[in-house]
C-alpha cells in the first residue's frame, strides 16, 4: 500500500507546469476531443492556456485560461465546409488543399488577434510545454519561441505522412491510410491506389501545406525564424485518437501514443428534466439522429429531408433529431427536434435503440463505448471510411445520402434495431478495446507530464528522422549491391569469353596443325 502511494507521488511529481494548447481548426469536433485533457491537466495544478475556437467556459477551472480568437472578428473565423466537401468530391488531394488553404488564412487571423500577439511578443510570457494540432506547423513555432518541448495532438488517427513525420514507418500496403483503405486484405487495385495516394499526399498535399504554414510563421515570427519542415519533426510525442476497432494496427515508435476512442468522453451529467422525462417514457425505444456539427441540414436536398421525416413518421419509436435550425417542417409527433442535445448522455440512456450518424469519429466512439448500434450516412473526410469499418466489423449498416429512399431507410432501421447481432458485436468490440492498463485520458496526462519532467523526449527520438530519404529507401545500399553484382557478372562474362576464345584458338591451331601434318 505504501509503495503504491509513493508511486503515485512520484508519478505526479511535476508541479504546476505552464502548458500552452493551440487548436486552430474552428470545428467543434477537433476542439471538443481535447476538452477533457485541458480540464484534467488544469485540475492537476498545471497552468493551462489554450487558444481555441470552442472554449470550455467552465468558471470552476481556475487554472485554465482560454483565448478565443473568433470573438475578435466580426464574422468569426469559420471554415467554408461546403467548399471543402465540393473539392473533396473532385478528389481527396484537392479537398486537403482547400482545407489547408482556408486554415492558413484562419491561422493568420488568429495569430494577429491581440491576446495571441501578446503571447508572441511579450518577453515575460513563459511556457514549459506547447501542445498543438499536428496538421499545422505554425503552432509549433510557439515551442521554439518559448524554447520548450512540444507535443502534437490530433482528434483523428494520423495520416501516413504524419506517422512518418513523427518517426514511424509507413507502408501503403501493410498500413494503408484510413482515407483509402477499404478491404482487408487489399485487392491489387486498392494496393495501387493506396500507393499512388500515399505518394500524392506526401509530394503534393504535405509540401503544399508546409508552404502555406511557412508563410504564416514568416509573417508572425519573422523570416528565417524556423523551418516548418524541421519543427514538425521536432515534437517529443504525438497523441492520436486511434483505436483498435476502427483503425489500422501499426508499428509505433514509443513517442506516438494511441489514445483510445473513449479518452474524450465526459463524465455523465444529469439530463435536463424535460428531456429525461421524454427518454424515460419512450417505452418503445429511442432513435438518436445527428449529422454532427459540420454537415448542415440547411444545405441538404429537401428530398432527403422528406425521406427522413416521412420514414420517422411511420416508426413506433421516439426520434431525437439534432438539427442546427432547431425545427423541421411537417414533422410527426414522435419526432423531437432540437438545436443542441447532450449526445453522450442520450447515448447512455437505457431506452436508446439506434444512432443514425454521419460517421464522425467521435460520435462513433461515443456510441461504441455505450454499446449503441448505428446506421451511417457518410458525407466527407474520414466519414466514409469510418462507416465502411462499421459495416465490415458488423455493428451497423450504411446508407447513401445521394439516393436515399423511404422504404430502404425504414427496412434498414428495423433491421439494426431488431437483429441483436449488431448490439452484441459492438459490446464485444468495446469490451476488447477497453481491456487496457490505463484509460486514454490517464495515458494522455501521464505522457504530457513525462515530456514536462524530462524537458522533451530526445532520448525517444526515432532514428528515422535523422537519415536522408535515399537511405530510408535503401537506394544507396541497393545501388551499390546492384552495381557490384553487375561488375562481377561482367567480369565473369569477359573472363569466360576470353577463356573460351583462348581454348578455341589453341584447339583450332592444333587441329589446323594436325590437318597439315596429315
Ligand atoms: C489550481 O492549481 C493549484 C496548484 O497550482 C491547485 O492546488 C488547485 O487545486 C488548482 N485548482 C483547480 C480548481 O484546478
Ligand atoms: C461580415 O459579413 C457581412 C454580411 O455577410 C458583410 O457585409 C461584412 O462586410 C463582413 N465583414 C467583414 C469584416 O468581413
Ligand atoms: C526543438 O525542440 C527543442 C526542445 O525539445 C527546442 O529547444 C528547440 O528550439 C526546437 N527546435 C526547433 C527548430 O523548433
Ligand atoms: C406533410 O406530411 C404528410 C404526411 O406525413 C404528407 O402527406 C405531406 O405531403 C407533407 N407535406 C409536405 C409539404 O411535405
XYZ file of C-alpha atoms and ligand atoms in Angstrom:
574
model
C 0.000 0.000 0.000
C 2.773 2.426 0.973
C 4.721 1.541 -2.119
C 1.618 2.294 -4.148
C 1.160 5.724 -2.563
C 4.842 6.502 -3.157
C 4.430 5.549 -6.756
C 1.529 7.955 -7.164
C 3.535 10.768 -5.554
C 6.473 10.015 -7.817
C 4.358 9.861 -10.926
C 2.599 13.116 -10.200
C 5.934 14.746 -9.400
C 5.602 17.662 -11.844
C 4.061 20.589 -10.110
C 2.332 23.418 -11.818
C 3.878 23.402 -15.273
C 2.788 26.091 -17.747
C 1.127 24.459 -20.749
C 0.042 26.194 -23.944
C -2.540 24.311 -26.043
C -3.267 25.530 -29.575
C -6.050 24.048 -31.715
C -6.618 26.306 -34.741
C -9.338 24.261 -36.549
C -12.635 26.041 -35.966
C -14.531 22.725 -35.852
C -16.343 21.616 -32.740
C -15.165 18.009 -33.114
C -11.471 18.919 -33.445
C -11.770 21.064 -30.319
C -14.074 19.011 -28.113
C -11.789 15.993 -28.437
C -9.346 17.748 -26.107
C -11.726 19.389 -23.632
C -11.250 16.554 -21.129
C -7.469 16.809 -21.476
C -7.385 20.557 -20.724
C -9.770 20.030 -17.831
C -7.749 17.193 -16.346
C -4.364 18.928 -16.714
C -5.672 22.109 -15.076
C -7.226 20.132 -12.213
C -3.829 18.567 -11.573
C -2.442 22.006 -10.814
C -0.916 22.926 -14.185
C -1.474 26.421 -15.514
C -3.109 25.674 -18.846
C -3.627 28.348 -21.511
C -5.485 27.370 -24.672
C -6.041 29.148 -27.971
C -9.338 27.647 -29.026
C -12.408 28.470 -31.077
C -14.632 26.423 -28.758
C -13.716 27.222 -25.138
C -15.000 25.148 -22.223
C -16.090 28.309 -20.358
C -16.156 26.483 -17.016
C -15.576 29.014 -14.195
C -14.652 26.238 -11.725
C -11.483 25.537 -13.750
C -9.452 28.324 -12.185
C -6.151 27.119 -13.685
C -7.463 27.140 -17.250
C -7.174 30.341 -19.320
C -8.935 30.240 -22.679
C -8.214 32.612 -25.558
C -10.984 32.576 -28.160
C -9.747 34.391 -31.299
C -13.155 34.222 -33.041
C -14.565 36.978 -30.819
C -12.142 39.460 -32.388
C -13.637 39.013 -35.849
C -16.999 40.359 -36.858
C -17.828 37.294 -38.924
C -15.920 34.785 -36.820
C -13.254 32.559 -38.343
C -15.274 29.691 -39.721
C -14.280 27.112 -42.289
C -16.213 27.126 -45.534
C -17.219 23.461 -45.231
C -19.346 23.243 -48.419
C -16.278 24.309 -50.426
C -14.173 21.598 -48.792
C -16.879 18.999 -49.481
C -17.052 20.111 -53.116
C -13.290 19.933 -53.569
C -13.175 16.516 -51.892
C -15.755 15.225 -54.350
C -13.368 16.061 -57.207
C -10.513 14.349 -55.430
C -9.075 13.968 -51.993
C -5.891 15.961 -52.642
C -7.966 18.987 -53.694
C -10.091 18.561 -50.570
C -6.987 18.686 -48.389
C -5.617 21.622 -50.349
C -8.820 23.575 -49.799
C -8.805 22.772 -46.061
C -5.137 23.704 -45.614
C -5.531 26.900 -47.640
C -8.519 28.066 -45.592
C -6.726 27.098 -42.387
C -3.634 29.173 -43.248
C -5.906 32.236 -43.614
C -7.727 31.433 -40.395
C -4.452 30.975 -38.503
C -3.161 34.244 -39.894
C -6.224 35.935 -38.379
C -5.950 34.018 -35.107
C -2.259 34.855 -34.665
C -2.907 38.559 -35.270
C -5.616 38.956 -32.601
C -4.325 40.947 -29.575
C -4.038 38.228 -26.875
C -2.203 35.831 -29.219
C 0.029 38.632 -30.484
C 0.882 39.418 -26.870
C 1.973 35.785 -26.356
C 4.252 36.042 -29.392
C 5.752 39.419 -28.455
C 5.772 39.590 -24.635
C 9.283 38.669 -23.405
C 7.826 37.711 -19.991
C 5.497 35.042 -21.398
C 6.891 31.623 -20.491
C 5.716 28.082 -21.083
C 7.104 24.640 -20.278
C 5.211 22.778 -22.993
C 3.335 23.558 -26.193
C 0.623 21.147 -27.362
C -0.691 21.842 -30.843
C -2.861 20.409 -33.584
C -0.436 18.326 -35.668
C -1.823 19.419 -39.035
C -0.349 22.886 -38.690
C 3.369 23.553 -38.390
C 2.647 27.152 -37.426
C 1.576 26.189 -33.906
C 4.948 24.572 -33.177
C 6.738 27.862 -33.837
C 5.450 28.708 -30.346
C 7.610 25.884 -28.936
C 10.685 27.478 -30.459
C 9.514 30.882 -29.224
C 9.387 29.585 -25.616
C 12.355 27.208 -26.004
C 10.247 24.341 -24.730
C 9.299 20.878 -25.976
C 6.111 20.246 -27.927
C 3.500 17.516 -28.301
C 1.421 17.065 -31.462
C -2.239 16.174 -30.974
C -4.929 15.201 -33.477
C -8.587 14.439 -32.890
C -8.375 11.673 -35.545
C -5.972 8.886 -36.428
C -2.804 10.145 -38.133
C -2.316 10.175 -41.896
C 0.589 8.047 -43.142
C 2.774 11.071 -43.745
C 2.139 12.224 -40.179
C 3.307 8.866 -38.841
C 6.467 9.270 -40.935
C 6.915 12.856 -39.738
C 6.780 11.580 -36.173
C 9.359 8.879 -36.909
C 7.260 5.785 -37.527
C 7.316 3.526 -40.549
C 4.595 3.715 -43.140
C 3.855 1.292 -45.917
C 0.987 1.697 -48.347
C 0.062 -1.995 -48.496
C 0.569 -3.124 -44.902
C -0.676 0.056 -43.210
C -2.824 1.921 -45.729
C -4.223 5.307 -44.815
C -7.681 5.473 -43.313
C -8.885 7.556 -46.244
C -8.172 4.866 -48.861
C -8.317 1.515 -47.132
C -11.498 -0.425 -47.562
C -10.831 -4.121 -47.920
C -8.807 -6.357 -45.612
C -6.559 -7.525 -47.186
C -6.302 -5.001 -50.008
C -7.047 -6.069 -53.568
C -4.466 -5.366 -56.260
C -6.209 -2.211 -57.467
C -6.548 -0.985 -53.879
C -2.825 -1.529 -53.384
C -2.061 0.537 -56.478
C -4.487 3.231 -55.315
C -3.037 3.226 -51.819
C 0.493 3.610 -53.182
C -0.449 6.467 -55.524
C -2.446 8.135 -52.765
C 0.482 7.953 -50.311
C 2.820 9.356 -52.939
C 0.406 12.163 -53.866
C -0.298 13.134 -50.266
C 3.405 13.222 -49.438
C 4.674 15.005 -52.542
C 1.760 17.359 -53.067
C -0.520 17.840 -50.053
C 2.160 17.744 -47.345
C 4.510 20.065 -49.208
C 1.730 22.456 -50.146
C 0.625 22.622 -46.512
C 4.196 23.255 -45.389
C 4.497 26.168 -47.815
C 1.219 27.673 -46.543
C 2.307 27.237 -42.918
C 5.754 28.645 -43.612
C 4.069 31.850 -44.781
C 2.151 32.093 -41.502
C 5.347 31.535 -39.473
C 7.353 34.011 -41.581
C 4.686 36.653 -41.157
C 4.122 36.341 -37.407
C 7.504 35.224 -36.092
C 9.844 36.725 -38.682
C 11.590 35.402 -41.765
C 14.055 32.543 -41.250
C 12.650 32.064 -37.742
C 12.041 28.361 -38.088
C 11.579 25.892 -40.884
C 8.149 24.285 -40.720
C 9.648 21.088 -42.091
C 12.033 20.977 -39.100
C 9.582 21.924 -36.368
C 7.132 19.244 -37.495
C 9.904 16.705 -36.858
C 10.962 18.210 -33.551
C 7.936 17.145 -31.486
C 8.527 14.997 -28.406
C 5.357 12.978 -28.661
C 2.283 12.600 -30.857
C -1.155 11.846 -29.402
C -3.623 10.299 -31.846
C -7.266 9.485 -31.375
C -6.878 5.991 -32.786
C -8.281 2.750 -31.508
C -8.093 -0.890 -32.476
C -11.762 -1.078 -33.517
C -11.706 1.477 -36.298
C -8.042 1.960 -37.150
C -5.188 0.097 -38.706
C -2.829 -1.829 -36.446
C 0.548 -0.121 -36.996
C 4.134 -0.231 -35.760
C 4.637 2.696 -33.398
C 7.746 4.360 -32.029
C 7.449 4.965 -28.263
C 6.604 8.646 -28.668
C 3.437 8.012 -30.685
C 0.546 7.385 -28.339
C -2.770 5.923 -29.457
C -5.300 7.351 -27.062
C -8.326 5.129 -27.179
C -11.583 6.433 -28.566
C -13.057 6.953 -25.108
C -10.448 9.443 -23.960
C -12.572 12.458 -24.824
C -15.782 11.193 -23.252
C -17.034 13.397 -20.454
C -18.314 12.008 -17.161
C -22.096 11.516 -17.213
C -24.185 14.522 -16.266
C -27.869 14.592 -15.343
C -30.092 15.280 -18.368
C -32.360 18.339 -18.495
C -35.631 17.404 -16.738
C -37.923 17.573 -19.777
C -35.525 15.502 -21.877
C -35.126 12.952 -19.077
C -38.932 12.618 -18.922
C -39.160 12.095 -22.697
C -36.428 9.436 -22.665
C -37.827 7.634 -19.606
C -41.319 7.423 -21.103
C -40.219 6.245 -24.566
C -41.067 2.609 -23.838
C -40.801 1.521 -27.472
C -37.275 2.872 -27.667
C -35.418 5.910 -28.917
C -33.574 6.657 -32.131
C -30.983 9.387 -31.828
C -30.276 11.172 -35.117
C -27.453 13.663 -35.617
C -25.178 14.627 -38.508
C -22.662 16.225 -36.140
C -21.610 19.843 -36.322
C -20.193 20.148 -39.866
C -22.977 18.695 -42.027
C -25.821 21.229 -42.107
C -29.383 20.110 -42.950
C -29.950 23.550 -44.480
C -27.681 22.618 -47.402
C -29.083 19.111 -47.930
C -31.642 18.448 -50.699
C -35.289 18.732 -49.490
C -35.953 15.268 -50.960
C -33.555 13.743 -48.424
C -35.154 15.591 -45.500
C -38.610 14.441 -46.677
C -37.465 10.817 -46.925
C -36.073 11.024 -43.407
C -39.031 12.700 -41.782
C -41.520 10.580 -43.750
C -39.834 7.410 -42.516
C -39.681 8.596 -38.918
C -43.429 9.264 -39.051
C -44.064 5.578 -39.740
C -41.966 4.244 -36.884
C -43.175 3.290 -33.404
C -40.072 4.857 -31.827
C -39.339 8.282 -30.412
C -36.806 10.073 -32.622
C -34.477 12.744 -31.206
C -33.204 14.824 -34.120
C -30.333 17.249 -33.666
C -30.889 19.914 -36.323
C -28.866 23.131 -36.477
C -32.006 25.264 -37.006
C -33.985 23.509 -34.286
C -37.061 22.840 -36.393
C -38.210 20.596 -39.241
C -41.259 21.400 -41.361
C -44.184 18.978 -41.277
C -42.635 16.612 -38.717
C -44.671 13.930 -36.964
C -45.378 13.918 -33.216
C -42.898 11.175 -32.355
C -40.027 13.328 -33.634
C -38.403 15.797 -31.252
C -36.140 18.340 -32.913
C -33.559 20.405 -31.096
C -30.594 22.632 -31.957
C -28.481 21.012 -29.335
C -28.730 17.717 -27.465
C -26.406 16.222 -24.844
C -25.290 13.414 -27.143
C -23.192 11.376 -24.721
C -25.857 11.346 -22.025
C -28.578 10.438 -24.517
C -26.470 7.536 -25.804
C -26.100 6.365 -22.193
C -29.882 6.104 -21.685
C -31.153 2.503 -21.446
C -34.045 3.141 -23.879
C -31.740 4.071 -26.767
C -32.041 1.610 -29.665
C -30.171 3.170 -32.570
C -27.895 6.043 -33.503
C -28.132 7.453 -37.044
C -24.870 9.285 -37.686
C -22.772 10.873 -40.437
C -19.907 8.671 -39.233
C -17.806 11.285 -37.440
C -15.085 9.611 -35.406
C -16.003 10.992 -32.003
C -19.714 10.383 -32.406
C -18.968 6.797 -33.344
C -16.539 6.425 -30.447
C -19.198 7.619 -28.040
C -21.752 5.174 -29.400
C -19.278 2.291 -29.418
C -18.468 2.675 -25.732
C -22.190 2.916 -24.884
C -22.876 -0.211 -26.997
C -25.352 1.548 -29.319
C -25.615 0.074 -32.853
C -25.560 2.551 -35.725
C -26.619 3.458 -39.236
C -24.000 5.536 -41.038
C -24.834 8.088 -43.754
C -21.356 9.468 -44.584
C -20.565 12.750 -46.344
C -16.859 13.593 -46.437
C -13.475 13.417 -44.724
C -12.975 10.256 -42.686
C -16.716 9.559 -42.513
C -16.982 7.136 -45.490
C -14.081 5.142 -44.100
C -15.444 5.040 -40.549
C -18.806 3.867 -41.859
C -17.205 1.158 -44.028
C -15.441 -0.106 -40.910
C -18.747 -0.042 -39.032
C -20.274 -2.284 -41.684
C -17.310 -4.636 -42.079
C -16.967 -5.082 -38.306
C -20.713 -5.775 -38.125
C -22.072 -3.185 -35.700
C -24.063 -1.103 -38.174
C -25.246 -0.554 -41.754
C -24.536 2.104 -44.362
C -26.927 4.244 -46.413
C -26.119 6.619 -49.270
C -27.461 10.176 -48.857
C -27.450 10.731 -52.634
C -30.236 8.267 -53.342
C -31.915 7.540 -50.053
C -35.419 6.057 -50.397
C -38.027 5.801 -47.662
C -38.513 2.025 -47.954
C -34.799 1.315 -47.765
C -34.306 3.613 -44.794
C -37.201 2.051 -42.923
C -36.059 -1.515 -43.617
C -32.507 -0.660 -42.525
C -33.675 0.957 -39.296
C -35.855 -2.041 -38.420
C -33.040 -4.480 -39.232
C -30.480 -2.772 -36.993
C -32.960 -2.366 -34.130
C -34.499 -5.834 -34.261
C -31.487 -8.000 -35.097
C -29.489 -8.438 -31.865
C -26.234 -9.218 -33.703
C -25.340 -5.525 -34.119
C -25.604 -4.743 -30.427
C -23.810 -7.953 -29.430
C -20.917 -7.217 -31.800
C -20.443 -3.670 -30.608
C -20.472 -4.777 -26.966
C -17.814 -7.382 -27.639
C -15.577 -4.940 -29.576
C -15.911 -2.208 -26.961
C -15.001 -4.582 -24.139
C -11.930 -5.789 -26.060
C -10.784 -2.233 -26.746
C -11.279 -1.180 -23.132
C -9.246 -4.009 -21.591
C -6.065 -1.961 -21.088
C -3.906 -0.907 -18.146
C -4.815 2.789 -18.345
C -7.695 4.791 -19.739
C -6.993 7.079 -22.682
C -7.096 10.234 -20.572
C -4.720 8.730 -17.969
C -2.312 7.872 -20.773
C -2.505 11.400 -22.218
C -1.881 13.023 -18.825
C 0.961 10.632 -17.991
C 2.778 11.269 -21.278
C 2.229 15.019 -21.049
C 3.848 15.087 -17.611
C 6.594 12.732 -18.791
C 7.578 15.194 -21.520
C 7.490 18.064 -18.995
C 9.573 16.111 -16.416
C 12.321 15.311 -18.909
C 12.128 18.628 -20.799
C 11.338 16.791 -24.018
C 11.937 13.254 -25.136
C 15.154 13.493 -27.161
C 16.125 10.021 -25.958
C 13.000 8.627 -27.673
C 13.589 10.406 -30.978
C 13.195 7.984 -33.844
C 16.402 7.392 -35.872
C 14.191 7.533 -38.952
C 14.011 11.307 -38.608
C 17.735 11.775 -38.952
C 18.531 9.692 -42.004
C 18.223 11.076 -45.532
C 15.388 9.794 -47.691
C 17.645 7.857 -50.055
C 18.998 5.900 -47.076
C 15.470 5.242 -45.800
C 14.533 3.837 -49.219
C 17.821 1.837 -49.209
C 18.696 3.392 -52.582
C 22.414 3.618 -51.768
C 22.602 0.046 -50.490
C 20.577 -1.396 -53.354
C 22.503 0.797 -55.818
C 25.921 -0.413 -54.667
C 24.810 -4.033 -54.492
C 23.283 -3.941 -57.963
C 26.317 -2.165 -59.337
C 28.823 -4.561 -57.810
C 26.763 -7.530 -58.950
C 26.773 -6.083 -62.457
C 30.529 -5.552 -62.313
C 31.102 -9.118 -61.126
C 28.764 -10.540 -63.746
C 30.510 -8.515 -66.459
C 33.935 -9.562 -65.215
C 32.967 -13.208 -65.137
C 31.412 -12.878 -68.585
C 34.551 -11.328 -70.089
C 36.800 -13.820 -68.359
C 34.764 -16.727 -69.654
C 34.711 -15.206 -73.124
C 38.486 -14.774 -73.034
C 38.929 -18.314 -71.805
C 36.650 -19.729 -74.458
C 38.497 -17.772 -77.147
C 41.821 -18.888 -75.782
C 40.789 -22.536 -75.666
C 39.170 -22.298 -79.069
C 42.212 -20.706 -80.666
C 44.554 -23.300 -79.132
C 42.294 -26.109 -80.217
C 41.799 -24.683 -83.699
C 45.517 -24.043 -84.159
C 46.281 -27.562 -83.055
C 43.716 -29.060 -85.343
C 44.932 -26.913 -88.261
C 48.450 -28.074 -87.495
C 47.292 -31.645 -87.349
C 45.430 -31.312 -90.615
C 48.564 -30.029 -92.295
C 50.535 -32.929 -90.920
C 48.010 -35.361 -92.295
C -5.099 25.088 -9.427
O -3.727 24.820 -9.239
C -3.304 24.711 -7.883
C -1.804 24.487 -7.888
O -1.160 25.349 -8.755
C -4.037 23.575 -7.211
O -3.662 23.491 -5.849
C -5.541 23.792 -7.318
O -6.223 22.678 -6.798
C -5.954 24.001 -8.778
N -7.349 24.377 -8.779
C -8.239 23.909 -9.675
C -9.654 24.327 -9.479
O -7.926 23.217 -10.600
C -19.307 40.293 -42.422
O -20.422 39.785 -43.114
C -21.295 40.785 -43.610
C -22.518 40.113 -44.231
O -22.248 38.831 -44.654
C -20.546 41.664 -44.619
O -21.391 42.690 -45.106
C -19.337 42.274 -43.940
O -18.555 43.017 -44.876
C -18.452 41.205 -43.307
N -17.400 41.838 -42.532
C -16.103 41.548 -42.693
C -15.153 42.282 -41.811
O -15.705 40.699 -43.474
C 13.337 21.550 -30.898
O 12.897 21.217 -29.592
C 13.694 21.711 -28.534
C 13.120 21.215 -27.229
O 12.779 19.869 -27.272
C 13.756 23.220 -28.572
O 14.604 23.696 -27.568
C 14.244 23.681 -29.950
O 14.183 25.084 -30.021
C 13.399 23.062 -31.044
N 13.939 23.402 -32.353
C 13.177 23.886 -33.347
C 13.851 24.149 -34.647
O 11.996 24.094 -33.193
C -46.614 16.541 -44.700
O -46.763 15.203 -44.220
C -47.829 14.473 -44.753
C -47.950 13.139 -44.075
O -46.778 12.784 -43.384
C -47.653 14.346 -46.269
O -48.750 13.675 -46.846
C -47.494 15.709 -46.889
O -47.201 15.608 -48.256
C -46.380 16.519 -46.198
N -46.358 17.877 -46.712
C -45.215 18.470 -47.090
C -45.352 19.873 -47.563
O -44.134 17.929 -47.029
